[in-house]
XYZ file of C-alpha atoms in Angstrom:
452
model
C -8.387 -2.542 -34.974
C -8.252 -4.629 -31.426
C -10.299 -2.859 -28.565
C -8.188 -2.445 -25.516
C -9.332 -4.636 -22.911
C -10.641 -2.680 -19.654
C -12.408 -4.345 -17.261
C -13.805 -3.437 -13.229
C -14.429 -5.492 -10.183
C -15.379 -4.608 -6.613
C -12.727 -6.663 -5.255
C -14.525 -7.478 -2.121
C -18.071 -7.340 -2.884
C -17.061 -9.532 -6.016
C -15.075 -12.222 -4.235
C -17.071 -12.112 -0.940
C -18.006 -15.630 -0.867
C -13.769 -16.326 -2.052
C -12.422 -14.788 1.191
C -12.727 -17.534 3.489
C -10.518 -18.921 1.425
C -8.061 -16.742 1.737
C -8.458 -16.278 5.563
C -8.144 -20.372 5.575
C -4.990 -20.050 3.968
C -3.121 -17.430 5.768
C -4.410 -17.468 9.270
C -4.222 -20.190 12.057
C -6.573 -19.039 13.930
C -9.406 -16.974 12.627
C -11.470 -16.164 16.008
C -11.093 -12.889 17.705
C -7.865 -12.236 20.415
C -8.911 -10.421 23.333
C -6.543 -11.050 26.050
C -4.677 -8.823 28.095
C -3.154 -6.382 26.205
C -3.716 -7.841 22.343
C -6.573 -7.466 20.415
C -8.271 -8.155 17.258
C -11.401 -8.789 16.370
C -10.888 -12.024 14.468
C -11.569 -12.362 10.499
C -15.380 -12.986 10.384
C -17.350 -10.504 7.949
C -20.491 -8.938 8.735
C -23.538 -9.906 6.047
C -23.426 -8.461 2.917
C -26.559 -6.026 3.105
C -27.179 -3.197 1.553
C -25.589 -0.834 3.855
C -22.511 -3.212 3.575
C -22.598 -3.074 0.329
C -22.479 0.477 0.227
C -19.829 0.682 2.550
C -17.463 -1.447 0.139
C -18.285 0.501 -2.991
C -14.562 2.080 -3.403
C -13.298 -1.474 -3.441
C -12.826 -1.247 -7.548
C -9.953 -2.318 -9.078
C -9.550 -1.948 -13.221
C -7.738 -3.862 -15.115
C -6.720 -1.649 -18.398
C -4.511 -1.894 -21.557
C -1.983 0.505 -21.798
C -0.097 -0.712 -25.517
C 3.278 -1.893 -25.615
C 6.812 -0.471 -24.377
C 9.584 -2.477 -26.324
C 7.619 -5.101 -27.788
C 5.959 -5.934 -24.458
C 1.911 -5.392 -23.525
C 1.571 -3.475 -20.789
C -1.633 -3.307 -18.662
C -2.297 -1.396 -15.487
C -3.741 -3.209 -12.566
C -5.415 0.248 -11.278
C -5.877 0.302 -7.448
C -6.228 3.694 -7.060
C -9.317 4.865 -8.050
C -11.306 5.654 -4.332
C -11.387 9.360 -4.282
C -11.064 9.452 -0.322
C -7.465 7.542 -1.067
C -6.613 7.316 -4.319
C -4.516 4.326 -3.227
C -4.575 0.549 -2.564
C -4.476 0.806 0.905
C -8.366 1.526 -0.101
C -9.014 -2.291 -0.029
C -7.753 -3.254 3.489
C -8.603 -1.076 5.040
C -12.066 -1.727 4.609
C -11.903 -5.259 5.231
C -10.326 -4.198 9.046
C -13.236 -1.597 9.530
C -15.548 -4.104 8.521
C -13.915 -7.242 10.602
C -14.305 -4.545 14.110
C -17.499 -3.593 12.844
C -18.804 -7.144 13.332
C -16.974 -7.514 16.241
C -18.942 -4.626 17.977
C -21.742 -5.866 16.420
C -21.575 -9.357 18.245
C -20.341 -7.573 21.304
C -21.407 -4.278 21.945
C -17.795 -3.564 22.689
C -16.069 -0.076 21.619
C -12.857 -0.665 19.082
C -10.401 1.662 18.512
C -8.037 0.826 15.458
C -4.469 2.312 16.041
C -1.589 2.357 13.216
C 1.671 4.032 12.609
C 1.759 4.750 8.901
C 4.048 6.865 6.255
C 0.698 8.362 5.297
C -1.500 6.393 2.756
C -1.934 3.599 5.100
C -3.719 5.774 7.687
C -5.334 7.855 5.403
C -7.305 4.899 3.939
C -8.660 3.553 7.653
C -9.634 6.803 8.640
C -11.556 7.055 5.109
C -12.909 3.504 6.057
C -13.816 4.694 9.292
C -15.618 7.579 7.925
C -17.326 5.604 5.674
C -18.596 3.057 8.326
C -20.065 5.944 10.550
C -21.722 7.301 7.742
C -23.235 3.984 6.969
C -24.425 4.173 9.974
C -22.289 0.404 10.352
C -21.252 1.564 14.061
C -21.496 5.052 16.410
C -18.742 6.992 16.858
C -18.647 5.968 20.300
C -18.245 2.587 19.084
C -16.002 2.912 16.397
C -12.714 4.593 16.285
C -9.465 5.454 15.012
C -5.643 6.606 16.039
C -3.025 7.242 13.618
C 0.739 8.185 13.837
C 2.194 9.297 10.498
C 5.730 11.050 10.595
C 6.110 14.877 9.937
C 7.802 13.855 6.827
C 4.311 12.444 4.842
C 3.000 15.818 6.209
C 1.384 16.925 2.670
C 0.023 13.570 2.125
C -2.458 13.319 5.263
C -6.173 14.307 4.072
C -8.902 16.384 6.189
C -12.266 14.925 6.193
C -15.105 14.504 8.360
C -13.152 12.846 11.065
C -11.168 16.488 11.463
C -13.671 18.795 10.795
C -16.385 17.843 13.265
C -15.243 18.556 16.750
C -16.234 15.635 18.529
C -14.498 13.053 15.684
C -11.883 14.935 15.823
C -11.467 14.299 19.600
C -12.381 10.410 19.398
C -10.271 9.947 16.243
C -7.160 11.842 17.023
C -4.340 12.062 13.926
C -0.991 12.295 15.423
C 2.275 13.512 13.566
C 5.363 12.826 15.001
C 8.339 15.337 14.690
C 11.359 12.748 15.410
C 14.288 12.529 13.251
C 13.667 8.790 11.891
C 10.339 8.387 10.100
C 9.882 4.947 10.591
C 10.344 5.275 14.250
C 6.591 5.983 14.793
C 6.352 1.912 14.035
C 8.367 1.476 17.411
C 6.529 4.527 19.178
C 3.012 3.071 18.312
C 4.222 -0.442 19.516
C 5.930 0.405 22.917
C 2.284 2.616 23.656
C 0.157 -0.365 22.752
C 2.091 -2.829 24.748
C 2.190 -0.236 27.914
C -1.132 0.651 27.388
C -3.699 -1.284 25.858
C -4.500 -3.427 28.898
C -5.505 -0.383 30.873
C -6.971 1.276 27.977
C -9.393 -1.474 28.159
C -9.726 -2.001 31.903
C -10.202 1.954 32.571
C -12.421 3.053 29.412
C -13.781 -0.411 27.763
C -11.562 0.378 24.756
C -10.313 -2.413 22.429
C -7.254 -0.661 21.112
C -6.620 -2.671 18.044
C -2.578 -2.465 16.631
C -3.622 -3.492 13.081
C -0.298 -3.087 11.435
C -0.235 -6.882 11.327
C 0.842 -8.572 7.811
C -2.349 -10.761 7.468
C -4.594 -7.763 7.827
C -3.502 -6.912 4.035
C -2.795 -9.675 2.813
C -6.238 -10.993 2.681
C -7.425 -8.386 0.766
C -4.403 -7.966 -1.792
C -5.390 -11.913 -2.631
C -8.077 -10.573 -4.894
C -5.491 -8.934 -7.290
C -5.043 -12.379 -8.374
C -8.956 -13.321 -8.425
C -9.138 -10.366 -10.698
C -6.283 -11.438 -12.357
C -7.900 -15.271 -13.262
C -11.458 -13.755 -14.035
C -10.713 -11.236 -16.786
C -6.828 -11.885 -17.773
C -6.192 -15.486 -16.833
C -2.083 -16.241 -17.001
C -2.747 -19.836 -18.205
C -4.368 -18.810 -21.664
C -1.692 -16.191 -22.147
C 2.215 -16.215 -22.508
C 4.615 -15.453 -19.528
C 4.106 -12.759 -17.618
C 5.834 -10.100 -15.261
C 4.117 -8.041 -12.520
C 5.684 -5.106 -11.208
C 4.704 -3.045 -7.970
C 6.472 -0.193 -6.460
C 7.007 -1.486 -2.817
C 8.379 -0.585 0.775
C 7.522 -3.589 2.435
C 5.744 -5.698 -0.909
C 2.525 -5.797 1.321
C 0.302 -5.794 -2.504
C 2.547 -8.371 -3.881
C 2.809 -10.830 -1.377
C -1.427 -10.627 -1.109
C -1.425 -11.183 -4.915
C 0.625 -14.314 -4.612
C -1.228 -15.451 -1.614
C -3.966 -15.278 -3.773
C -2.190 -17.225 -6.616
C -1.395 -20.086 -4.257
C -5.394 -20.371 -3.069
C -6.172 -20.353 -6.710
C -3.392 -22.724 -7.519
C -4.583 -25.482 -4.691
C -8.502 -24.864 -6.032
C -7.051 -26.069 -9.402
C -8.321 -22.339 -10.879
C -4.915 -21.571 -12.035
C -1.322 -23.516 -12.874
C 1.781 -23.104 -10.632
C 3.809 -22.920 -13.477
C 2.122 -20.007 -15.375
C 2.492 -18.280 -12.134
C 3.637 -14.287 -13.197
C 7.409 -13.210 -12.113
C 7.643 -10.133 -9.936
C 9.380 -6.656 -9.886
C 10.452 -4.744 -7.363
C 11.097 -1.128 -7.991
C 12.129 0.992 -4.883
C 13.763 4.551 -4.668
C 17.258 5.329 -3.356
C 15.969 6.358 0.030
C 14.870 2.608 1.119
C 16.481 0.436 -1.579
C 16.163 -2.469 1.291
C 14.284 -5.107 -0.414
C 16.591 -4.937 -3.974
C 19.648 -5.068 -2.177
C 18.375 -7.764 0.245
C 17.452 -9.666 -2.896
C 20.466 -8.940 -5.098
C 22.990 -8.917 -2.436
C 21.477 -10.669 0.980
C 22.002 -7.957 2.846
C 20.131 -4.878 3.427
C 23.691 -3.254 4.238
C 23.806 0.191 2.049
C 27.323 -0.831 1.243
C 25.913 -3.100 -1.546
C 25.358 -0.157 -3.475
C 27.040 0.583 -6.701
C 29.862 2.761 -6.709
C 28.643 6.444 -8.076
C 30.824 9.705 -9.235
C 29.800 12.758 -9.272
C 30.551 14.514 -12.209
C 31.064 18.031 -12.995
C 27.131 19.286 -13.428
C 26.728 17.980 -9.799
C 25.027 14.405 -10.619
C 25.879 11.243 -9.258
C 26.108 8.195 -12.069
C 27.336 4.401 -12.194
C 27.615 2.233 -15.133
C 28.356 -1.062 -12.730
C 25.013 -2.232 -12.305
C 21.293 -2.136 -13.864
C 19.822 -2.759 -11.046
C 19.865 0.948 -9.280
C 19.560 4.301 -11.163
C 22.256 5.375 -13.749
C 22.051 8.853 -12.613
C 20.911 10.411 -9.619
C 20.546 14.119 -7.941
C 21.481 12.481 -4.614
C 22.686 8.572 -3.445
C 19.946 8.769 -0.360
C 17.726 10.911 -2.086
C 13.940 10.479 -0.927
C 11.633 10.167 -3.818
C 8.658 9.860 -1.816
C 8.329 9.360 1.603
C 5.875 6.530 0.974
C 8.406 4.340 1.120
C 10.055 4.461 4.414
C 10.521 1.125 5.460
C 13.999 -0.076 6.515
C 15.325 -4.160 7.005
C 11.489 -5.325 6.191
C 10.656 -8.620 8.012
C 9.110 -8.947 4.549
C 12.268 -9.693 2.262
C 12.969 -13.235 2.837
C 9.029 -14.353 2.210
C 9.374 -11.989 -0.917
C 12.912 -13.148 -1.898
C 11.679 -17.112 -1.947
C 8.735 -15.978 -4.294
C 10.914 -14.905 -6.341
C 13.482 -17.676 -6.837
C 10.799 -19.772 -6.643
C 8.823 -17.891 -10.017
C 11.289 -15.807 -11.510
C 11.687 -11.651 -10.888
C 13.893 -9.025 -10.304
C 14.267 -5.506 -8.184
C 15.177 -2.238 -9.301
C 16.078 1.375 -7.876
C 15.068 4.387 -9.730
C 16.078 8.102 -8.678
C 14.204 10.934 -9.105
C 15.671 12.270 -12.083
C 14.906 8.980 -14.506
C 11.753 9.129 -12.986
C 11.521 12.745 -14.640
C 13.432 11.787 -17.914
C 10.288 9.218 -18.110
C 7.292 11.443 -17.311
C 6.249 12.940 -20.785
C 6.235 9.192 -22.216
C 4.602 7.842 -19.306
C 1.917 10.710 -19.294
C 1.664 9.449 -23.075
C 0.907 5.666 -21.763
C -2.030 7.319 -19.049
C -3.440 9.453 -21.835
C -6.521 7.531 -21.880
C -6.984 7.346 -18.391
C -10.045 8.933 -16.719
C -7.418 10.334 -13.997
C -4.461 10.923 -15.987
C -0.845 12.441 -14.844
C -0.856 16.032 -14.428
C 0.784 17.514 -16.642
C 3.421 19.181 -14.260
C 5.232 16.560 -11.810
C 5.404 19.085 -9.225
C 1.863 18.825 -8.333
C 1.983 15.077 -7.315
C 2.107 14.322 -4.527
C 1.986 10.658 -4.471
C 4.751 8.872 -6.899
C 4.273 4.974 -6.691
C 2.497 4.717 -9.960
C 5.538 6.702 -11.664
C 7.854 4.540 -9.979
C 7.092 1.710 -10.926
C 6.424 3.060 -14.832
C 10.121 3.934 -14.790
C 11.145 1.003 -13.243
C 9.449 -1.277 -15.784
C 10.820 0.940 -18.739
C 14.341 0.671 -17.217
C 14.237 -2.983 -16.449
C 13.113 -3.713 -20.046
C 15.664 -1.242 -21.826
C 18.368 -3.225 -19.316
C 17.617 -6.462 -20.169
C 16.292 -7.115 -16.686
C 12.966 -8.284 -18.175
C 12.708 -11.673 -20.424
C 11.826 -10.789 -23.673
C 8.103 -11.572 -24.972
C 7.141 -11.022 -21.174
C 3.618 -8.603 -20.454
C 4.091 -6.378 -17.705
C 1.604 -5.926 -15.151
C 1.652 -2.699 -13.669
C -0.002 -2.462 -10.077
C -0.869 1.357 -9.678
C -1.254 1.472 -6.493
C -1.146 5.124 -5.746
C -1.119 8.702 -7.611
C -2.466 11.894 -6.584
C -2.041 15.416 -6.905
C -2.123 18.439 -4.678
C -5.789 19.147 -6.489
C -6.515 16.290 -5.080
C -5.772 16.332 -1.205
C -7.204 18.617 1.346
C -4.690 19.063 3.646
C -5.945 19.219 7.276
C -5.524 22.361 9.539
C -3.009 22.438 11.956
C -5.449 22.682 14.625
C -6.819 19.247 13.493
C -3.174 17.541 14.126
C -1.792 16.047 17.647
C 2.113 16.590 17.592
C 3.775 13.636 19.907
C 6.965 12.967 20.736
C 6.769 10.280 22.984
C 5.112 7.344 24.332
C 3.823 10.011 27.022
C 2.217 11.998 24.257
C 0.580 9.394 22.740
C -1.068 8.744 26.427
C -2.335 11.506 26.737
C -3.972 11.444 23.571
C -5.455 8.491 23.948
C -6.567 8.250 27.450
């Protein structure tokens, strides 16, 4: 009987000395910005000692077996396993905290990182954050953190030290904005840090930091494919598929970042480079349609019916859910990005190594569940056994959409599937901050006085 293969990295402490590379290949200009108004602290990495070290210790990644679906291996790239996050956002997140922590350490200076986020991405810098000041990396003075999440990822924002101590809680306010469009805190958090940041700076020495930039994640999502090379490498093995729930394909684009630094080192062959699979939910379906129709117009839908039980089906095309409780139904509000700037890059990666996109609805994603629980059996964490206690659906997601593609014939045959499981949690899981800890905004005005 074959052992299935499980194997762990830190995938920064592990590929410290690889990241250069990376930075190299995706940034012009690594040195810090710190003009009027725009800020960053540049990509340089503070010394690996042993408070650093500590510091990056959620950074593990496993790569484990999972059997076959339909006469194809499946293995689950597991991001997910940092208790403070249980998501991938784990990763970057400490690679930014660390970049302003050497940044303050060079310059005395005080940064303050500020993101709009759905939820996970916030959650995982204000984890980092945590982290650093409990390392002991920076002072709270020095080091701090804003966050805008919409009232709609509500349930998914965590308490921790940064709300229950007073004085964090002051320096590190989390905002929730109550608008009607989710991702309108993107626009809100930029129109504040273009107003604002200059005097910010000028009236309290604060580097206000807008980190929501592409390269700050990509970086770090290039050691997927490290990982990838060192334990699984795609040129002893046949063709593979990697699949990723996505809003904006942040994790997948990093991964094949990493692929083309490890492609120009001569590590790995361009043409044993892995397709890719998008799998999105009927909410933000944006990057399948862009890719299946060139438009992220909603009109590129499928025709559905609804039939006499009240569900909505179509038969026209594989590519988005047979059945469906609602057309614009919002499987997780994770995934709230519309138009992403992201699509074309993601698009070309695609034509260029072979892929696909797919839509699943709630209701498949149900059908699934007792089979995929089956799949996760072995897992140290596995699926609850009732859905309604996650709260975080990505991993699911993109489990049904694999299963889907490959009973649709949207997967070559003899392909392995790469599952990136890059987030599931459960309500036992989250500690859900008090009210008292949250800062409702509306407006730029709200964030102001927040903030300054």
């Amino acid at each position: 009987m074959t052992t299935a293969l499980v194997a762990e990295r830190n995938l920064i402490l592990d590929y410290y000395e690889r990241l250069p590379q990376a930075v190299a290949a995706l940034v012009d200009d690594p040195a810090p910005v710190t003009g009027p108004g725009a800020f960053s602290p540049g990509f340089a990495l503070p010394e690996p000692d042993a408070a650093v070290r500590g510091f990056f210790e959620p950074a593990r990644a496993q790569w484990r077996e999972l059997g076959t679906y339909a006469g194809h291996r499946l293995v689950l790239l597991d991001l997910a396993g940092n208790p403070g996050t249980h998501t991938t956002k784990t990763f970057p997140s400490l690679l930014i905290v660390a970049r302003a922590v050497e940044y303050i350490r060079r310059t005395g200076e005080t940064v303050m990182i500020f993101t709009p986020t759905s939820a996970n991405k916030g959650t995982a810098l204000r984890d980092a954050v945590a982290r650093a000041l409990a390392a002991g990396l920076a002072t709270p003075d020095q080091l701090r953190i804003a966050t805008l999440a919409p009232a709609s990822g509500r349930s998914k924002l965590r308490a921790g030290s940064l709300t229950d101590d007073a004085e964090l809680r002051a320096r590190n306010p989390l905002m929730v904005y109550d608008g009607e469009r989710a991702e309108d805190v993107k626009a809100l958090a930029r129109q504040f840090t273009d107003a604002y940041a200059a005097d910010l700076k000028r009236r309290h020495g604060v580097n206000l930091w807008f980190s929501l930039d592409l390269r700050n994640y990509l970086v770090a999502d290039t050691a997927r494919a490290f990982f990838e090379q060192d334990v699984d490498p795609t040129d002893a093995a046949g063709p593979r598929l990697h699949a990723h729930a996505v809003s904006s394909a942040f994790g997948l684009l990093g991964y094949h970042a990493g692929r083309d630094v490890l492609e120009a080192a001569g590590a790995a062959r361009a043409a044993s480079r892995p397709a890719s699979l998008l799998v999105q939910h009927l909410g933000t379906p944006d990057m399948v349609l862009s890719l299946r129709r060139g438009s992220f117009d909603r009109t590129g839908l499928p025709g559905y019916d609804r039939d006499g039980d009240g569900l909505w089906r179509q038969k026209a095309d594989p590519h988005f859910p047979g059945v469906a409780d609602e057309v614009d139904e919002i499987l997780d509000p994770t995934f709230y990005t519309h138009r992403p700037a992201t699509s074309p890059a993601m698009n070309a990666i695609i034509a260029r190594h072979g892929g696909d996109g797919i839509v699943v609805s709630r209701r498949e994603c149900l059908e699934r569940y007792p089979e995929l629980r089956e799949l996760l059996a072995d897992h140290p964490r596995p699926l609850p056994d009732d859905p309604r206690a996650l709260r975080e659906w990505s991993l699911v997601m993109a489990l049904t959409g694999v299963c889907n593609a490959v009973d649709r014939g949207l997967v070559d045959p003899g392909r392995d599937v790469v599952v990136h499981g890059s987030g599931w949690y459960t309500d036992d899981d989250v500690r859900t901050p008090a009210e008292s800890a949250l800062v409702p905004v509306s407006t730029v005005e709200d964030i102001t006085a927040a903030l300054m």
